[in-house]
């Protein structure tokens, strides 16, 4: 498969007809933006589908793109969108496990590792959403991004207290502390 045929197939499958594939695959730097934008649209359509049957094939196709940074960005966007849609950690674990062989095809180890860490972060978040109260050791194993996400979005006082006490950065600890304090006031 060529980049041109891969992109044309992805766009056709997603019902996106207004992208100039020739322009998107041109070698010039400006065109990587057109392709990246096309991938984001494909990811959005893919994530909104009720069926997860084609996700692995779509990820495999995106990851064949020679612009690994753009491909990684698109796959991370899909991981993020699916994490919001799943019913819980078990469903996300099963879905993401199917993608790992495709992710392992990326040449750049830091990109492979970034996607794996994002999946781990979402599994952690979904387990909390499912009622798990994490330990400081578990919190230490997620990225600063997820710690900050929890500080900004968690509604659990126990989770906010943990993040306030144990997050890696002072800024994240302060966000959690402030949110926990304002939640206590509102619930009294």
XYZ file of C-alpha atoms in Angstrom:
188
model
C 0.000 0.000 0.000
C 1.140 3.535 -0.653
C 0.570 6.578 1.490
C -1.773 7.890 -1.217
C -3.918 4.736 -1.336
C -3.888 4.388 2.480
C -5.120 7.942 2.984
C -7.655 7.712 0.147
C -9.070 4.494 1.671
C -9.283 5.943 5.195
C -11.056 9.075 3.955
C -13.478 7.107 1.767
C -14.321 4.721 4.617
C -14.978 7.675 6.913
C -17.132 9.368 4.264
C -14.801 12.383 4.091
C -14.837 13.531 0.478
C -13.481 17.090 0.595
C -9.759 16.349 1.131
C -7.363 16.585 -1.808
C -5.357 13.392 -1.289
C -2.656 14.457 -3.778
C -2.117 17.658 -1.809
C -2.174 15.816 1.533
C 0.567 13.378 0.499
C 2.830 15.877 -1.262
C 6.342 15.915 0.193
C 6.367 19.531 1.254
C 6.167 20.334 4.960
C 2.931 22.358 4.616
C 1.119 19.272 3.368
C 1.833 17.284 6.522
C -0.604 19.682 8.184
C -3.283 18.825 5.590
C -2.664 15.110 6.176
C -2.620 15.515 9.956
C -5.931 17.370 9.777
C -7.364 14.590 7.581
C -6.269 11.980 10.142
C -7.911 13.956 12.947
C -11.174 13.927 10.988
C -10.851 10.175 10.328
C -10.212 9.617 14.051
C -13.289 11.644 14.971
C -15.523 9.645 12.599
C -13.942 6.375 13.760
C -14.435 7.170 17.448
C -18.062 8.179 16.929
C -18.857 4.844 15.255
C -20.645 2.326 17.489
C -18.510 -0.481 16.050
C -14.903 -0.924 17.159
C -14.275 -3.650 14.512
C -12.189 -1.480 12.169
C -10.140 0.404 14.760
C -7.078 -1.855 14.617
C -6.949 -1.715 10.794
C -7.382 2.075 10.847
C -4.582 2.457 13.409
C -2.336 0.140 11.353
C -2.978 2.252 8.259
C -2.298 5.549 10.048
C 0.900 4.166 11.580
C 2.265 3.277 8.124
C 2.577 7.020 7.438
C 6.271 7.995 7.173
C 5.519 11.071 9.314
C 5.578 9.137 12.585
C 4.942 12.251 14.685
C 1.699 12.987 12.823
C 0.693 9.321 12.983
C 1.379 9.156 16.732
C -0.686 12.295 17.296
C -3.646 10.811 15.407
C -3.480 7.513 17.310
C -3.273 9.317 20.664
C -6.376 11.328 19.676
C -8.205 8.054 18.964
C -7.065 6.574 22.291
C -8.329 9.715 24.084
C -11.698 9.661 22.323
C -12.279 5.942 22.919
C -11.344 6.329 26.597
C -14.260 8.770 26.937
C -16.671 6.371 25.235
C -15.981 3.034 26.917
C -18.091 1.677 29.751
C -15.097 0.971 31.970
C -11.504 -0.182 32.357
C -12.136 -3.775 31.186
C -13.587 -2.631 27.859
C -10.745 -0.136 27.336
C -8.141 -2.769 28.287
C -9.544 -5.181 25.699
C -9.759 -2.490 23.008
C -6.254 -1.132 23.605
C -4.706 -4.629 23.772
C -5.797 -5.152 20.158
C -3.845 -2.031 19.125
C -0.552 -2.888 20.828
C 0.820 -5.059 17.978
C 0.200 -2.129 15.596
C 1.765 0.395 17.982
C 4.833 -1.856 18.196
C 5.361 -1.290 14.443
C 6.363 2.343 15.073
C 10.096 2.745 14.510
C 10.545 5.524 17.071
C 10.622 4.038 20.570
C 9.644 7.301 22.265
C 6.453 7.415 20.183
C 5.622 3.774 21.013
C 6.244 4.499 24.675
C 4.162 7.704 24.586
C 1.105 5.846 23.246
C 1.576 3.001 25.746
C 1.793 5.498 28.616
C -1.339 7.286 27.403
C -3.196 3.947 27.395
C -1.892 3.230 30.915
C -3.020 6.694 32.067
C -6.541 6.128 30.758
C -6.743 2.667 32.353
C -5.759 4.299 35.643
C -8.389 7.035 35.208
C -11.101 4.537 34.235
C -10.329 2.355 37.261
C -10.775 5.438 39.483
C -14.012 6.293 37.696
C -15.050 2.688 38.393
C -14.539 3.228 42.139
C -10.876 2.333 42.725
C -9.072 4.664 45.138
C -5.423 4.672 44.063
C -2.381 4.505 46.309
C 0.485 7.019 46.167
C 2.597 4.310 44.454
C -0.056 3.860 41.744
C -0.333 7.637 41.255
C 3.460 7.812 40.862
C 3.235 5.429 37.867
C 1.063 7.750 35.763
C 2.277 10.743 33.799
C 2.267 14.317 35.027
C -0.425 14.890 32.381
C -2.783 12.385 34.052
C -1.981 13.710 37.527
C -2.905 17.188 36.330
C -6.026 15.826 34.595
C -7.153 14.263 37.891
C -6.414 17.475 39.797
C -8.545 19.451 37.342
C -11.404 16.982 36.769
C -11.784 14.498 39.622
C -14.861 14.902 41.799
C -13.608 12.466 44.449
C -12.275 14.099 47.616
C -10.121 11.004 48.251
C -8.516 11.287 44.801
C -8.061 15.054 45.116
C -6.449 14.570 48.556
C -4.087 11.948 47.123
C -3.115 14.187 44.187
C -2.707 17.173 46.552
C -0.323 15.128 48.714
C 1.537 13.076 46.119
C 1.521 14.631 42.622
C 4.896 15.209 40.968
C 4.529 18.956 40.466
C 3.715 21.687 42.939
C 1.269 23.267 40.493
C -0.729 20.016 40.220
C -0.679 19.519 44.014
C -1.996 23.076 44.461
C -4.786 22.649 41.891
C -5.932 19.469 43.677
C -5.663 21.110 47.104
C -7.702 24.137 45.993
C -10.372 21.999 44.325
C -10.620 19.696 47.357
C -11.022 22.719 49.632
C -13.746 24.289 47.497
C -15.559 20.922 47.204
C -15.578 20.529 50.990
C -17.150 23.976 51.324
C -19.846 23.230 48.759
C -20.814 19.912 50.324
C -21.286 21.274 53.861
